[in-house]
XYZ file of C-alpha atoms in Angstrom:
696
model
C -32.928 28.818 48.526
C -32.934 31.847 46.225
C -29.309 31.184 45.197
C -30.194 27.533 44.549
C -32.761 28.680 41.962
C -30.039 30.664 40.199
C -28.397 27.328 39.400
C -31.593 25.871 37.912
C -30.465 25.931 34.213
C -27.399 23.867 35.166
C -28.957 21.229 37.357
C -32.082 20.761 35.230
C -30.030 20.171 32.088
C -27.612 17.984 34.058
C -30.490 15.847 35.348
C -31.802 15.480 31.803
C -28.326 14.465 30.565
C -27.953 11.873 33.341
C -31.345 10.344 32.539
C -30.548 10.069 28.819
C -27.099 8.594 29.562
C -28.589 6.096 32.030
C -31.270 4.995 29.562
C -28.661 4.733 26.797
C -26.501 2.451 28.944
C -29.495 0.223 29.663
C -30.309 -0.011 25.941
C -26.690 -0.803 25.050
C -26.426 -3.183 28.026
C -29.183 -5.365 26.547
C -28.348 -4.712 22.900
C -27.941 -7.891 20.777
C -24.436 -6.836 19.765
C -23.409 -6.801 23.460
C -22.674 -10.488 23.525
C -21.666 -10.746 27.154
C -23.083 -11.388 30.594
C -22.140 -9.184 33.532
C -21.633 -9.845 37.215
C -23.265 -7.617 39.846
C -19.918 -5.920 40.484
C -19.421 -5.252 36.781
C -22.957 -3.883 36.476
C -22.401 -1.545 39.438
C -19.159 -0.386 37.846
C -20.847 0.279 34.515
C -23.694 2.339 35.952
C -22.041 3.732 39.096
C -18.720 4.953 37.730
C -20.438 5.701 34.441
C -22.814 8.257 35.976
C -19.969 9.871 37.936
C -17.986 10.222 34.712
C -21.081 11.691 33.029
C -21.318 14.337 35.761
C -17.803 15.616 35.236
C -18.147 15.522 31.441
C -21.341 17.572 31.711
C -19.484 20.154 33.795
C -16.931 20.589 30.990
C -19.630 20.612 28.283
C -21.649 23.314 30.082
C -18.870 25.904 29.751
C -20.783 27.630 26.915
C -23.947 27.712 29.025
C -21.983 29.326 31.867
C -20.487 31.956 29.538
C -23.911 32.766 28.107
C -25.614 33.070 31.496
C -23.022 35.233 33.269
C -23.209 37.858 30.505
C -26.976 38.286 30.825
C -27.585 41.731 32.371
C -29.486 44.980 31.919
C -26.654 47.314 32.849
C -24.752 46.823 29.593
C -27.634 48.455 27.709
C -27.336 51.708 29.680
C -25.915 54.829 28.032
C -23.191 55.169 26.851
C -21.922 51.589 27.311
C -24.741 50.104 25.193
C -23.894 52.309 22.216
C -20.163 51.634 22.572
C -20.723 47.869 22.569
C -23.097 48.101 19.585
C -20.564 50.204 17.670
C -17.922 47.568 18.329
C -20.188 44.821 16.926
C -21.006 46.906 13.829
C -17.331 47.652 13.136
C -16.442 43.995 13.608
C -19.220 42.993 11.200
C -18.028 45.493 8.575
C -14.423 44.337 8.958
C -15.337 40.713 8.292
C -17.771 41.672 5.505
C -14.999 43.613 3.727
C -13.487 40.375 2.468
C -10.058 41.446 3.690
C -10.158 40.100 7.227
C -7.671 37.598 8.601
C -10.396 34.949 8.290
C -10.343 35.262 4.501
C -6.810 33.869 4.510
C -8.320 30.521 5.479
C -10.804 30.524 2.621
C -13.731 28.136 2.612
C -16.882 28.816 4.612
C -15.209 30.167 7.779
C -15.550 33.909 6.971
C -19.225 33.428 6.042
C -19.984 31.466 9.203
C -18.331 34.077 11.453
C -20.048 36.879 9.507
C -23.456 35.284 10.073
C -22.722 34.786 13.772
C -21.557 38.380 14.282
C -24.514 39.637 12.225
C -26.993 37.766 14.418
C -25.216 38.929 17.585
C -25.249 42.557 16.385
C -28.933 42.404 15.428
C -29.985 40.863 18.738
C -27.938 43.346 20.753
C -29.529 46.230 18.806
C -33.033 44.871 19.469
C -32.347 44.541 23.180
C -30.818 48.036 23.224
C -33.504 49.918 21.279
C -36.582 47.959 22.385
C -36.376 48.039 26.186
C -40.122 47.323 26.517
C -39.691 44.025 24.679
C -36.330 43.162 26.257
C -37.705 40.568 28.665
C -39.614 38.762 25.916
C -36.634 38.753 23.533
C -34.338 37.549 26.306
C -36.767 34.757 27.180
C -36.804 33.428 23.626
C -33.012 33.610 23.444
C -32.811 31.699 26.721
C -35.297 29.155 25.353
C -33.182 28.738 22.218
C -30.033 28.033 24.258
C -31.878 25.436 26.363
C -33.315 23.943 23.161
C -29.811 23.617 21.678
C -28.471 21.817 24.751
C -31.439 19.439 24.841
C -31.072 18.792 21.110
C -27.345 18.073 21.415
C -27.896 15.722 24.373
C -30.546 13.768 22.472
C -28.559 13.853 19.231
C -25.483 12.514 21.002
C -27.576 9.735 22.545
C -28.882 8.742 19.127
C -25.409 8.918 17.595
C -23.909 6.756 20.329
C -26.688 4.209 19.821
C -26.202 4.015 16.046
C -22.417 3.865 16.446
C -22.757 0.997 18.931
C -25.245 -0.655 16.605
C -22.612 -0.460 13.863
C -19.361 -1.195 15.717
C -20.202 -2.442 19.213
C -18.078 0.261 20.906
C -18.388 3.880 22.026
C -16.906 6.598 19.821
C -13.418 5.949 18.458
C -11.287 7.229 15.596
C -13.899 6.131 13.067
C -16.288 8.691 14.589
C -13.596 11.359 14.253
C -13.120 10.258 10.667
C -16.830 10.797 10.051
C -16.288 14.510 10.657
C -13.544 14.542 8.021
C -15.424 12.691 5.297
C -18.738 14.523 5.720
C -19.957 14.027 2.142
C -19.531 10.281 2.257
C -20.919 9.954 5.778
C -23.992 12.108 5.189
C -24.673 10.195 1.978
C -24.370 6.911 3.839
C -26.720 8.094 6.603
C -29.270 9.334 4.070
C -29.261 5.944 2.346
C -29.129 3.827 5.503
C -31.723 5.372 7.816
C -35.170 7.035 7.563
C -33.648 10.459 8.231
C -36.803 12.588 7.900
C -38.903 10.604 10.429
C -35.974 10.300 12.849
C -35.165 14.008 12.826
C -38.825 15.010 12.892
C -39.279 12.915 16.022
C -36.019 14.270 17.435
C -37.129 17.896 17.080
C -40.560 17.114 18.481
C -39.112 15.378 21.552
C -36.548 18.171 21.954
C -39.351 20.746 21.947
C -41.319 18.860 24.596
C -38.370 18.447 26.975
C -37.266 22.036 26.368
C -40.709 23.230 27.497
C -40.466 21.421 30.844
C -36.809 22.331 31.496
C -37.522 25.947 30.560
C -40.471 26.037 32.935
C -38.240 24.946 35.828
C -35.275 27.149 34.847
C -36.737 30.528 33.871
C -36.239 31.842 37.401
C -32.712 32.729 36.253
C -33.889 35.343 33.741
C -37.014 36.414 35.623
C -34.721 37.595 38.390
C -31.260 38.072 36.865
C -28.510 37.297 39.404
C -26.644 40.235 40.866
C -22.949 40.727 40.250
C -22.056 39.112 43.582
C -24.325 36.131 42.818
C -22.650 35.704 39.431
C -19.277 35.684 41.180
C -20.500 32.877 43.452
C -21.882 30.916 40.475
C -18.623 31.402 38.581
C -16.490 30.389 41.568
C -18.552 27.215 42.004
C -18.464 26.420 38.298
C -14.738 27.103 37.823
C -13.973 24.948 40.857
C -15.988 22.041 39.457
C -14.453 22.639 36.033
C -10.909 22.297 37.398
C -11.849 19.200 39.397
C -13.418 17.704 36.256
C -10.196 18.149 34.280
C -8.501 15.829 36.779
C -11.428 13.510 37.536
C -12.328 12.559 33.937
C -8.954 11.020 32.918
C -8.641 9.479 36.392
C -11.995 7.725 36.006
C -10.951 6.581 32.532
C -8.104 4.583 34.115
C -10.726 2.465 35.919
C -11.903 1.161 32.527
C -9.529 -1.759 32.935
C -11.761 -4.814 32.855
C -10.783 -7.838 30.767
C -14.348 -7.678 29.441
C -14.235 -5.032 26.709
C -17.991 -4.423 26.924
C -17.657 -3.417 30.595
C -15.075 -0.790 29.688
C -17.063 0.506 26.724
C -20.376 0.733 28.623
C -18.730 2.441 31.582
C -17.014 5.021 29.351
C -18.497 8.392 28.497
C -18.965 8.687 24.737
C -17.988 12.351 24.517
C -14.731 11.760 26.367
C -14.025 8.750 24.138
C -14.533 11.032 21.150
C -12.010 13.488 22.599
C -9.511 10.675 23.186
C -9.969 9.547 19.588
C -8.981 13.038 18.460
C -5.925 12.925 20.702
C -4.743 9.393 20.027
C -5.555 9.064 16.334
C -5.485 5.291 16.619
C -7.560 2.593 15.017
C -6.336 -0.813 16.138
C -5.988 -3.002 13.054
C -6.160 -6.228 15.058
C -9.403 -5.198 16.745
C -11.356 -3.917 13.763
C -10.002 -5.588 10.616
C -9.940 -9.079 9.224
C -6.760 -10.871 10.226
C -4.918 -14.093 9.534
C -2.286 -15.777 11.741
C 0.823 -13.628 11.888
C 3.009 -16.493 10.687
C 0.850 -16.835 7.587
C 0.836 -13.057 6.996
C 4.636 -12.884 6.995
C 4.861 -16.065 4.912
C 2.723 -14.400 2.215
C 4.871 -11.269 2.509
C 7.946 -13.418 1.881
C 6.586 -14.054 -1.618
C 7.137 -10.325 -2.231
C 10.480 -10.198 -0.392
C 12.119 -13.648 -0.781
C 15.165 -12.749 1.322
C 13.303 -11.762 4.513
C 13.127 -14.150 7.458
C 11.025 -14.183 10.600
C 8.263 -11.677 11.363
C 9.857 -8.534 9.917
C 10.873 -7.010 6.584
C 14.616 -6.725 7.281
C 16.717 -7.611 4.259
C 19.901 -6.581 2.483
C 19.725 -4.613 -0.771
C 22.816 -5.078 -2.910
C 23.886 -3.593 -6.219
C 26.384 -4.952 -8.722
C 27.469 -1.405 -9.604
C 29.461 1.148 -7.608
C 27.374 3.537 -5.543
C 26.690 7.024 -6.889
C 26.460 9.655 -4.166
C 24.690 12.329 -6.173
C 22.677 15.023 -4.412
C 18.964 14.291 -4.222
C 16.173 16.884 -4.096
C 12.716 15.454 -3.390
C 9.844 17.853 -4.076
C 6.397 16.824 -2.864
C 3.784 19.053 -4.458
C 0.682 19.940 -2.481
C -2.654 18.571 -3.806
C -1.423 17.757 -7.304
C -3.665 15.379 -9.246
C -2.494 13.593 -12.388
C -5.480 15.053 -14.213
C -3.908 18.526 -13.993
C -1.253 17.528 -16.523
C -1.630 17.576 -20.301
C -0.644 13.915 -20.741
C -3.552 12.831 -18.537
C -6.101 14.815 -20.524
C -6.046 18.368 -19.157
C -6.565 20.942 -21.911
C -6.179 24.137 -19.847
C -2.374 24.248 -20.158
C -1.950 24.889 -16.428
C 1.229 22.779 -16.051
C 3.357 23.728 -19.085
C 6.706 23.384 -17.283
C 6.008 20.035 -15.627
C 4.523 18.737 -18.877
C 7.825 19.584 -20.510
C 10.068 18.366 -17.671
C 8.287 15.020 -17.483
C 9.259 14.352 -21.097
C 12.919 14.753 -20.138
C 12.683 12.515 -17.085
C 12.175 8.962 -15.920
C 8.411 9.207 -15.806
C 6.151 6.914 -13.757
C 2.809 6.936 -15.524
C 0.884 4.528 -13.290
C 1.631 5.620 -9.730
C -0.932 5.960 -6.927
C -0.879 8.091 -3.787
C -1.135 6.161 -0.531
C -3.748 8.474 0.961
C -5.591 11.751 0.619
C -3.842 14.028 3.109
C -0.401 15.621 3.167
C 0.763 13.586 6.163
C -0.029 10.372 4.262
C 2.078 11.497 1.317
C 4.945 12.513 3.594
C 4.696 9.186 5.412
C 4.759 7.294 2.102
C 7.926 8.886 0.713
C 9.686 9.038 4.093
C 8.858 5.668 5.685
C 7.942 3.732 2.515
C 5.342 1.546 4.221
C 1.626 0.999 3.514
C -0.857 3.454 5.083
C -1.948 1.782 8.324
C -5.409 2.250 9.874
C -6.106 5.452 11.785
C -3.896 8.521 11.643
C -0.613 8.747 9.791
C 2.561 7.803 11.666
C 3.607 11.440 11.204
C 0.939 12.520 13.707
C 1.269 9.647 16.154
C 3.048 9.851 19.465
C 5.356 6.985 18.520
C 6.766 8.603 15.378
C 10.496 8.942 16.091
C 13.609 6.935 15.218
C 11.847 5.094 12.409
C 13.593 3.469 9.492
C 13.337 6.250 6.905
C 14.699 7.484 3.601
C 16.534 10.184 5.524
C 18.202 7.499 7.669
C 19.507 5.706 4.566
C 20.938 8.954 3.197
C 22.561 9.792 6.537
C 24.238 6.373 6.564
C 25.731 7.306 3.191
C 27.157 10.575 4.552
C 24.487 12.960 3.266
C 23.236 16.155 4.876
C 19.502 15.603 5.368
C 16.934 18.406 5.532
C 13.168 18.908 5.396
C 12.109 22.256 3.912
C 8.629 23.669 4.315
C 7.373 27.173 3.579
C 4.909 27.133 6.463
C 5.121 26.418 10.160
C 6.477 22.893 10.560
C 4.504 22.501 13.794
C 1.449 22.086 11.556
C 0.420 18.445 11.160
C 3.226 17.484 13.563
C 5.854 17.729 10.815
C 8.397 19.372 13.117
C 8.153 16.595 15.688
C 8.230 13.835 13.076
C 11.108 15.024 10.922
C 13.315 16.297 13.731
C 12.656 13.025 15.571
C 13.917 11.133 12.522
C 17.184 12.993 12.065
C 16.159 15.702 9.599
C 17.181 19.325 10.001
C 14.115 21.572 9.631
C 14.005 24.644 7.408
C 10.578 26.291 7.739
C 9.034 29.757 7.808
C 10.742 30.550 11.103
C 14.098 30.208 9.282
C 13.249 33.056 6.876
C 14.407 36.612 7.444
C 11.799 39.352 6.711
C 13.526 40.331 3.463
C 13.304 36.730 2.217
C 9.497 36.811 2.310
C 7.806 38.548 -0.605
C 4.384 36.945 -0.158
C 2.722 34.672 2.373
C -0.718 33.503 3.432
C -1.986 31.379 6.301
C -0.105 28.306 4.992
C 3.256 30.034 4.755
C 5.515 31.748 2.258
C 4.816 31.360 -1.448
C 6.644 28.645 -3.369
C 8.963 31.140 -5.059
C 10.238 32.304 -1.673
C 10.702 28.698 -0.560
C 12.708 27.838 -3.668
C 14.835 30.978 -3.327
C 15.641 29.888 0.224
C 16.327 26.314 -0.929
C 18.870 27.525 -3.501
C 20.702 29.484 -0.791
C 20.734 26.485 1.527
C 21.947 24.113 -1.190
C 24.678 26.508 -2.292
C 25.940 26.532 1.286
C 25.687 22.737 1.518
C 27.624 22.258 -1.712
C 30.592 24.030 -0.126
C 30.754 21.408 2.653
C 31.938 18.746 0.185
C 29.162 16.412 1.335
C 26.211 15.244 -0.761
C 22.812 16.538 0.346
C 19.292 15.157 0.455
C 16.682 17.889 0.715
C 12.978 17.158 0.935
C 10.897 20.201 -0.060
C 7.154 20.379 0.658
C 5.247 23.014 -1.335
C 2.302 25.056 -0.002
C 0.936 27.358 -2.709
C -1.456 24.872 -4.339
C -3.751 24.902 -1.325
C -6.898 26.771 -0.479
C -7.197 29.779 -0.398
C -4.972 29.592 -3.544
C -3.493 33.044 -3.029
C -0.114 33.869 -4.530
C 1.716 36.960 -5.872
C -0.029 38.792 -8.689
C 1.544 39.451 -12.086
C 3.296 36.086 -12.152
C 0.903 34.076 -14.292
C -2.137 34.958 -16.404
C -4.527 34.032 -13.550
C -4.487 36.729 -10.821
C -3.847 35.516 -7.280
C -6.812 37.555 -6.024
C -9.209 35.246 -7.864
C -8.278 32.359 -5.530
C -8.862 29.649 -8.120
C -7.637 26.055 -8.069
C -6.308 26.401 -11.628
C -4.381 29.471 -10.530
C -2.839 27.575 -7.615
C -1.752 24.763 -9.923
C -0.370 27.098 -12.560
C 1.537 29.210 -10.012
C 3.017 26.022 -8.536
C 4.188 25.070 -12.032
C 5.554 28.597 -12.621
C 7.505 28.482 -9.342
C 9.029 25.114 -10.218
C 10.146 26.515 -13.564
C 11.888 29.390 -11.782
C 13.497 26.967 -9.333
C 14.947 24.816 -12.105
C 16.112 27.931 -13.954
C 18.015 29.028 -10.826
C 19.263 25.528 -10.006
C 20.584 24.943 -13.529
C 23.034 27.825 -12.995
C 24.516 26.290 -9.841
C 27.680 24.143 -9.893
C 25.899 21.265 -8.092
C 23.037 21.001 -10.613
C 24.493 18.360 -12.949
C 25.357 16.191 -9.959
C 21.821 16.220 -8.572
C 18.811 13.931 -8.947
C 15.447 15.707 -8.791
C 12.445 13.674 -7.647
C 9.020 15.256 -8.149
C 5.791 13.744 -6.829
C 2.435 14.900 -5.467
C 1.569 14.358 -1.809
C -2.018 13.463 -2.765
C -4.755 14.427 -5.220
C -6.728 17.646 -5.073
C -9.891 15.811 -4.063
C -10.756 12.378 -2.699
C -14.527 12.420 -3.121
C -16.006 10.033 -5.657
C -18.883 7.710 -6.372
C -17.058 4.676 -5.064
C -15.429 3.774 -1.768
C -11.911 4.330 -3.136
C -12.140 6.039 -6.554
C -8.915 5.272 -8.401
C -8.746 8.551 -10.309
C -8.645 10.407 -6.971
C -5.388 8.663 -6.068
C -3.512 8.805 -9.383
C -0.644 11.276 -9.100
C 2.233 12.359 -11.352
C 5.787 11.367 -10.418
C 9.083 11.555 -12.242
C 12.810 11.628 -11.653
C 14.856 14.205 -13.565
C 18.572 13.515 -13.963
C 20.432 16.198 -15.936
C 22.151 14.693 -18.942
C 20.350 11.326 -18.718
C 18.011 10.228 -21.498
C 14.284 10.182 -20.662
C 12.510 6.913 -19.899
C 8.980 5.815 -19.108
C 7.920 3.286 -16.496
C 4.326 2.133 -16.994
C 4.254 -0.438 -14.190
C 1.534 -0.191 -11.569
C 3.244 1.160 -8.453
C 2.723 2.933 -5.167
C 3.976 6.194 -3.718
C 5.957 4.100 -1.218
C 8.059 2.654 -4.063
C 9.440 5.958 -5.293
C 12.407 6.425 -2.946
C 13.521 2.745 -2.985
C 13.592 3.153 -6.780
C 15.789 6.253 -6.367
C 18.135 4.233 -4.151
C 18.266 1.634 -6.908
C 19.219 4.263 -9.484
C 22.011 5.393 -7.137
C 23.091 1.735 -6.760
C 22.949 1.948 -2.957
C 23.857 -1.101 -0.876
C 21.876 -0.892 2.354
C 19.991 -2.803 4.985
C 16.285 -2.175 4.369
C 13.011 -2.508 6.264
C 10.965 -0.733 3.583
C 7.757 -2.214 2.217
C 8.395 -0.063 -0.840
C 10.440 -1.639 -3.640
C 12.637 -0.698 -6.565
C 10.104 -1.025 -9.388
C 12.849 -1.167 -12.023
C 14.111 -4.513 -10.736
C 12.934 -7.606 -12.656
C 11.528 -9.319 -9.534
C 9.107 -6.428 -8.762
C 5.433 -7.529 -8.759
C 3.137 -4.599 -9.699
C 0.636 -3.494 -7.021
C -0.423 -0.245 -5.370
C -1.794 0.813 -1.993
C -4.559 3.404 -1.589
C -6.414 4.200 1.615
C -8.508 6.532 3.725
C -8.280 6.564 7.506
C -10.360 3.397 7.671
C -10.572 1.789 4.226
C -7.334 0.040 3.238
C -6.996 -0.883 -0.432
C -4.699 -2.939 -2.648
C -4.756 -2.701 -6.448
C -3.451 -5.795 -8.202
C -4.378 -7.897 -11.239
C -7.146 -5.412 -12.185
C -8.811 -6.026 -8.824
C -9.243 -3.540 -5.988
C -9.429 -5.258 -2.598
C -10.629 -3.108 0.319
C -10.349 -3.943 4.014
C -12.733 -2.036 6.295
C -13.624 -2.023 10.018
C -15.902 -4.762 11.355
C -13.702 -7.280 9.485
C -15.324 -6.335 6.182
C -13.705 -7.181 2.844
C -14.883 -5.924 -0.546
C -13.433 -6.628 -3.974
C -14.020 -4.835 -7.263
C -13.057 -5.702 -10.811
C -11.423 -2.735 -12.524
C -12.345 -1.928 -16.114
C -10.643 0.996 -17.802
C -13.070 3.754 -18.747
C -11.156 5.076 -21.747
C -11.172 8.762 -22.601
C -10.555 9.953 -26.128
C -7.317 11.713 -27.069
C -5.485 10.233 -24.056
C -2.739 7.660 -24.574
C -3.241 4.257 -22.965
C -0.488 4.792 -20.374
C -2.216 7.919 -19.066
C -5.791 6.643 -18.709
C -6.831 7.202 -15.093
C -10.553 6.408 -14.969
C -11.817 2.954 -14.035
C -15.221 1.434 -13.458
C -15.295 -0.540 -10.213
C -17.733 -3.455 -10.311
C -18.196 -5.835 -7.351
C -16.380 -9.106 -7.883
C -18.768 -12.026 -8.222
C -16.293 -14.617 -6.988
C -13.864 -13.733 -4.232
C -10.167 -13.717 -5.097
C -9.073 -15.238 -1.805
C -5.407 -15.025 -2.778
C -5.694 -11.250 -3.167
C -7.681 -10.927 0.057
C -4.942 -12.731 1.964
C -2.232 -10.728 0.225
C -3.964 -7.454 1.116
C -4.335 -8.583 4.721
C -0.689 -9.653 4.830
C 0.565 -6.210 3.758
C -1.578 -4.178 6.135
C -1.422 -6.622 9.049
C 2.366 -6.968 8.948
C 2.845 -3.200 8.626
C 0.535 -2.649 11.622
C 2.312 -5.368 13.576
C 5.771 -3.949 12.898
C 4.706 -0.489 14.050
C 2.921 -1.864 17.104
C 5.842 -4.077 18.112
C 8.358 -1.285 17.360
C 10.088 -3.377 14.694
C 10.218 -0.427 12.266
C 12.718 1.463 14.409
C 16.263 2.266 13.378
């Protein structure tokens, strides 16, 4: 019986969690959005298997409670162990506070958060060490705080699941994961949509009440701290249940196989669904977005591609000129907004080289990024298809053997490589590019002497370009053309780079410094490349992966997707293309300049052809947009469609072709033709990926 009481914090919190989960299922069961009736068997499945799943999920979620409880003891405060442990905490605190810890490489709020945590831990340990008479009282309040946190999280999760169901009629999915990514937008939406102060006031009040009762029934644990042997028994029991839970949870998930979607959703555990959303990165277009019959969608698409037939984008691209097998170097620049460049209004002179190079190139002045993350930019220039709902294809499980720009080059006899100064395992780049026939050159390919500077993201851009020159010199000797895709890293937080390179020190960690160093590195690369025998026979394609920021006042702010892009061909006169276009059009346009004949599945098009119809795609993980005819059409989950009329918000001293700011005003009368066209693009792209029609 005494050992049973030692488990009281676990079973009291578990009982509370089961009650909240049971009540939540009842509420969702009878919710108006749950438009279904259930048989007795289905009801038993929902509540029976549901509560079993909840048990195993709670076991996994209580790992932090277990770690906290097993380290409660008095012996660690004895001399000299107590002073040794305190000294360790103090040294760790000073190390992080120095500003030179490994955490500072990541930038952002992480070092501050860890510093606060270690500071609190050090202070509490010192109080328990030096105030033995008050140790029991301090420990009690710490124990109460931990119980309070668990109760709060259980109630908060219940509320969140309710509101999510109220919004979407399902348990957590990728949209919920997305909410963690776009915190500014989500918090703003919550603040405007719900009475936050009353809700959270009530939440804290209820949490306090339940904490009082759970604490009353669980304090036996700290009143009589378990012995070492009792802690071993508790740990053995917990670890055993933990291991069983790892098997039981996914096994129970396989029983969510009813033809009635509501049965599956109500039976499921929300926290495990959230985990699966992280793992799967999927948002089913056909389940959450407005659709039209597939035949109609592809018929509308045929207006863009007259020579396609059936439900696919397969077509033959032919040129009336002999093919040119020049080398191609594609450089995607990290987080590079159009507004950084002088032509688009920047007056800080942070891109002097690219400002100059753009004037010698075929410049695309009206090009939009497909998304707001690196993987979206890589997907756009590699697969040349619209950004489908959910995670980028780059990070999906089914990401190999796709029809890609690299595949077209390989068919033409090119060596094909992807070069990245960091670890290509990041963002699944290694898996994606190697699975699509690219050879990978990343940080692991560098010898120690080839690295002069690196941070958490990888080697600096100068080191990457030095390596690229070596690789291309070796390739040139093989008497084969090469296509090399280089992804930069330096223009990324924490914006550290070698000092004494530009007039903004790398130690300052400023965005302007990151941009200017990126520009400086490109200048050095072109200076080196221009001395190589392959230079004059090479086409250089420069484009951003996405803008530096995606936050704005509107759902899809156009200025946060406008990126610079140009093609530099040594010895060729500069040109300017002012047509509205998408990031996915860039490489098909390059193929057009090289006069390639090839069989294409690309949604991207050669914008220099007379039949091209200007449009651009911009998207987040869930909002899918099409810009056309001065209208922005946005498809969102729950089959929502919004349209906005775009009016240029002109800035002084900026030429018309480089104006990037637009006012977005809701359209009074729906442009049904544009709605259907937007649906046709995104629906057909989703269908082709789902049906594996975009394979080689």
